[in-house]
């Protein structure tokens, strides 16, 4: 007999079940026995407890543990064949609603046999598609596996897996492998059309009985050190646990294994970065930074001073700084970054700030130039003695403007360079790039970030900024090769922001009051934003996500309705409730000159209300703006709502944010909005965001390498595991930097380092 190993094809354990094998291979992408063994259940149901079903949803595949209340054999004339046929109708009770299951059988004897197998009082697992018929919940095309049966339970079920292709669609009985695995908890696997969780459970149990040569990653001493199961025990318990203790131990093994490998990759990367050489940027005589600090009209917050000192120390070292600076909206990250850039300029180098949009790049250019005053007038009449030059480079600039900016950058005249993706072009060269600041890094892909750092003569120092608060474990997992600093304290002058949900599903007439409040604020001399999810019709802002609700299988369950669009809303406001105020429009499809002119007009106060897409999400700073109305607010994510809200209340005036939504009370969308309205703590909201949305979406499409790597880990749920794995990784590398004593672990680390996720970690 040929040995079955993890590399063996699935055909080696399937026998004659070609149809099901193809469903597993084509539908689930599992091709080897190893693929199958590492395809873990999505959830588990207890055989001793009836399943709690709160709200069945029509069309979903549902697996329940239930108790048979009644089973009746009924005969009927088949209209297609005009022959007598039979069906078994079974009523099953759960810890929620009752379900009706109908089994069609070829002859009466089989129907009666099945009736005895599913006698009243017997318990089992039942799977089918949820339907509502005659006010009764049904499980259509059902399958069943009985835990307790009547006296006449069928005998002689087909051995092994050859019974998987039964044409009648009914469960053919409990084969030996499956029966052995039905213990305290029954695994439920993600499956595809035509394949049932029972099918996969049978296949897995056969594979576990036959497979040999499964590599053990951790030697016994390491398993004892961290309290881990051996791999085969963990596999058997993850696929067929007797109880929650066994399930917990198996999960601990696989989650710790995944976390440790990732943390070892990141720890090695940190060590490699520390070993790289870089030019020290100690600030020289520090005249420019000192002059800037002397002119600041306010005191730095304690957090800004603390982070600034950390950056100064790291910039002065002879190896690259790689630091993530995260902070609340309005916490003063840009000021901290500017002081670091001035220190590099004082050292004779250049600093580049990479922004994701032209609006943000222009905003940074305006605000930094304004903060520097005559210190930004290098080489110009009226410029200060130690002044530098601040240069902007964007894709929409005219040919002459671009040429002039590129010349300043290449010659070194521009000490501070601010730009969009245009900075990444091959034609753009720097005289001495010493610091790269990446704003809102999640907007950039791996290659884009790397393209800018590659323009430096030696590895530049890197500061990554984000106003999206990141839970500690996300930072450790996704940005684990970066050191992290956090700004929590808001500068003096930031006013509180009141946030309210406007529930149009319950109170549609409140919309009139929304526009009245906007008009009242304008009458006081203040300004307002109105944010829409669309530009016009169904056109999204370029680069923006469309917040959707999905079920646990990834199916889109978002209610469909006509969404608010910038151009339509602006026209309605001008013609109706805000006809007496000055209304402007801003979105990503406008020409750059028009966008710039609109933002300047709003900042200057010549526009009262700005109807916009989320292009104003980051960087836009208008102190007189006190009110924000978010239309169809349920279409935005929690972190995005928090970011947008941070655009108001920036000038010492109290802010008001109105989340207008048609979502129903009790829905997930409404829960998101209620969470945003309940707190202005971005770090708390980031946890809510991660808990409520699919994790991969939160991490972002550009983090796809990690998205594919996080198979068993969840960065919030497994916080303790990730922290422990990081500590373990540091200990193991301190003892054995090459991991020569752990060949299995070393191979797993190498595999990740060679994968696409390594590209992200290396270049992020």
XYZ file of N, CA and C in Angstrom, residues 118-208:
273
model
N -34.984 8.432 12.654
C -35.241 9.778 13.166
C -36.547 9.775 13.954
N -36.612 8.871 14.922
C -37.814 8.750 15.754
C -37.937 9.951 16.684
N -39.163 10.275 17.097
C -39.341 11.379 18.042
C -38.459 11.196 19.276
N -37.817 12.296 19.690
C -36.927 12.255 20.837
C -35.468 12.071 20.475
N -35.181 11.579 19.265
C -33.786 11.398 18.865
C -33.179 12.748 18.499
N -31.876 12.826 18.678
C -31.168 14.078 18.395
C -30.163 13.857 17.279
N -29.879 14.933 16.538
C -28.897 14.845 15.473
C -28.539 16.214 14.944
N -27.674 16.206 13.946
C -27.321 17.443 13.261
C -28.021 17.449 11.913
N -28.624 18.585 11.601
C -29.391 18.719 10.373
C -28.876 19.939 9.603
N -28.655 19.764 8.316
C -28.119 20.831 7.469
C -29.009 21.015 6.252
N -29.258 22.257 5.884
C -30.035 22.546 4.685
C -30.125 24.040 4.459
N -30.787 24.423 3.372
C -30.951 25.831 3.038
C -32.238 26.350 3.665
N -32.133 27.469 4.372
C -33.273 28.025 5.105
C -34.305 28.596 4.136
N -35.568 28.201 4.342
C -36.687 28.744 3.574
C -37.859 28.979 4.521
N -38.714 29.921 4.159
C -39.940 30.174 4.910
C -41.110 29.800 4.019
N -41.888 28.779 4.453
C -42.997 28.282 3.639
C -44.205 28.058 4.546
N -45.331 28.671 4.168
C -46.549 28.563 4.985
C -46.285 28.942 6.443
N -45.505 30.007 6.623
C -45.180 30.539 7.945
C -44.371 29.573 8.806
N -43.772 28.595 8.192
C -42.921 27.644 8.917
C -41.517 27.692 8.320
N -40.522 27.613 9.188
C -39.148 27.576 8.724
C -38.818 26.173 8.223
N -38.195 26.102 7.065
C -37.832 24.832 6.455
C -36.314 24.775 6.272
N -35.794 23.537 6.244
C -34.430 23.305 5.784
C -34.546 22.486 4.503
N -34.352 23.140 3.366
C -34.530 22.483 2.079
C -33.313 21.636 1.732
N -33.550 20.563 0.959
C -32.490 19.620 0.557
C -31.659 19.212 1.765
N -32.308 18.675 2.786
C -31.604 18.458 4.054
C -30.682 17.240 4.042
N -29.691 17.297 4.887
C -28.842 16.160 5.235
C -28.917 16.001 6.748
N -28.728 14.797 7.213
C -28.807 14.570 8.664
C -27.766 13.557 9.103
N -27.267 13.759 10.302
C -26.442 12.764 11.003
C -27.022 12.661 12.406
N -27.459 11.465 12.790
C -28.130 11.283 14.073
C -27.128 10.908 15.155
N -27.274 11.571 16.317
C -26.439 11.232 17.464
C -27.084 10.099 18.259
N -28.406 10.172 18.430
C -29.177 9.098 19.076
C -30.233 8.670 18.080
N -30.510 7.364 17.984
C -31.383 6.855 16.932
C -32.404 5.880 17.498
N -33.388 5.585 16.627
C -34.369 4.559 16.984
C -33.765 3.168 16.895
N -34.552 2.145 17.284
C -34.041 0.770 17.315
C -33.679 0.255 15.937
N -34.292 0.775 14.879
C -34.098 0.215 13.546
C -33.148 1.056 12.702
N -32.147 1.686 13.358
C -31.168 2.455 12.582
C -30.534 1.571 11.539
N -30.388 2.114 10.333
C -29.898 1.293 9.244
C -28.492 0.778 9.504
N -28.277 -0.427 9.104
C -26.957 -1.021 9.225
C -26.334 -1.126 7.836
N -25.071 -1.435 7.830
C -24.409 -1.682 6.557
C -24.157 -0.437 5.747
N -23.914 0.713 6.412
C -23.578 1.921 5.659
C -22.265 1.700 4.929
N -22.129 2.263 3.756
C -20.918 2.036 2.963
C -19.668 2.438 3.738
N -18.625 1.619 3.719
C -17.404 1.948 4.454
C -16.626 3.046 3.750
N -15.678 3.642 4.494
C -14.785 4.641 3.893
C -15.557 5.804 3.317
N -15.192 6.213 2.100
C -15.788 7.394 1.493
C -16.591 7.077 0.252
N -16.790 5.791 -0.059
C -17.478 5.460 -1.297
C -18.956 5.784 -1.268
N -19.496 6.125 -0.089
C -20.918 6.462 -0.013
C -21.202 7.930 -0.180
N -20.192 8.708 -0.574
C -20.381 10.151 -0.659
C -21.142 10.592 -1.895
N -21.260 9.754 -2.889
C -21.881 10.171 -4.142
C -23.298 9.655 -4.320
N -24.016 9.444 -3.215
C -25.386 8.938 -3.324
C -26.222 9.893 -4.158
N -26.923 9.359 -5.146
C -27.654 10.207 -6.078
C -28.948 10.748 -5.495
N -29.458 10.103 -4.448
C -30.734 10.578 -3.920
C -30.577 11.819 -3.060
N -29.324 12.217 -2.798
C -29.097 13.443 -2.045
C -29.302 13.287 -0.567
N -29.644 12.115 -0.077
C -29.869 11.925 1.348
C -28.607 11.389 2.010
N -28.522 11.573 3.282
C -27.406 11.006 4.026
C -27.568 9.499 4.089
N -26.548 8.774 3.758
C -26.652 7.323 3.645
C -26.338 6.590 4.931
N -26.262 7.290 6.031
C -25.939 6.635 7.294
C -24.602 7.114 7.801
N -24.258 6.673 8.975
C -23.023 7.137 9.594
C -21.938 6.115 9.323
N -20.923 6.493 8.516
C -19.852 5.544 8.274
C -18.931 5.518 9.489
N -18.044 4.560 9.508
C -17.230 4.323 10.701
C -16.365 5.525 11.054
N -15.745 6.144 10.038
C -14.859 7.270 10.314
C -15.616 8.434 10.918
N -16.803 8.723 10.367
C -17.579 9.839 10.874
C -18.119 9.529 12.266
N -18.601 8.320 12.472
C -19.147 7.953 13.779
C -18.099 8.125 14.875
N -16.857 7.781 14.549
C -15.791 7.892 15.547
C -15.509 9.337 15.932
N -15.829 10.262 15.020
C -15.514 11.667 15.285
C -16.661 12.426 15.935
N -17.837 11.841 16.032
C -18.979 12.531 16.636
C -18.888 12.430 18.146
N -18.268 13.447 18.741
C -18.053 13.428 20.191
C -18.775 14.619 20.799
N -18.063 15.389 21.600
C -18.742 16.495 22.264
C -19.054 17.661 21.366
N -18.137 17.945 20.430
C -18.302 19.091 19.535
C -18.191 18.621 18.089
N -19.113 19.073 17.252
C -19.098 18.696 15.845
C -18.573 19.878 15.035
N -17.527 19.651 14.222
C -16.977 20.757 13.429
C -17.876 21.120 12.254
N -17.961 22.403 11.962
C -18.683 22.907 10.795
C -17.659 23.600 9.902
N -17.511 23.093 8.680
C -16.495 23.598 7.755
C -17.104 24.572 6.746
N -16.322 25.533 6.296
C -16.753 26.326 5.131
C -16.789 25.401 3.914
N -17.899 25.386 3.188
C -18.031 24.471 2.062
C -18.492 25.236 0.831
N -18.668 24.509 -0.250
C -19.120 25.087 -1.507
C -20.372 24.363 -1.964
N -21.032 24.888 -2.979
C -22.274 24.302 -3.455
C -22.076 22.833 -3.837
N -22.981 21.971 -3.352
C -22.911 20.544 -3.639
C -22.101 19.756 -2.637
N -21.464 20.465 -1.711
C -20.626 19.813 -0.705
C -21.152 20.182 0.672
N -21.234 19.203 1.564
C -21.737 19.445 2.905
C -20.613 19.299 3.928
N -20.816 19.949 5.071
C -19.821 19.852 6.133
C -19.599 18.400 6.538
N -20.677 17.575 6.535
C -20.537 16.153 6.853
C -19.552 15.479 5.896
N -19.659 15.835 4.608
C -18.773 15.251 3.613
C -17.314 15.519 3.972
N -17.034 16.782 4.275
C -15.659 17.154 4.576
C -15.186 16.501 5.873
N -16.108 16.384 6.827
C -15.751 15.754 8.092
C -15.345 14.293 7.883
N -16.082 13.587 7.047
C -15.730 12.196 6.741
C -14.335 12.105 6.115
N -14.094 12.965 5.121
C -12.828 12.935 4.402
C -11.665 13.215 5.361
N -11.836 14.215 6.214
C -10.771 14.588 7.151
C -10.469 13.440 8.101
N -11.519 12.788 8.615
C -11.290 11.695 9.562
C -10.545 10.540 8.909
N -10.859 10.234 7.658
C -10.117 9.195 6.941
C -8.663 9.616 6.771
N -8.442 10.875 6.398
C -7.078 11.370 6.210
C -6.270 11.276 7.501
N -6.896 11.619 8.623
C -6.188 11.554 9.906
C -5.803 10.123 10.267
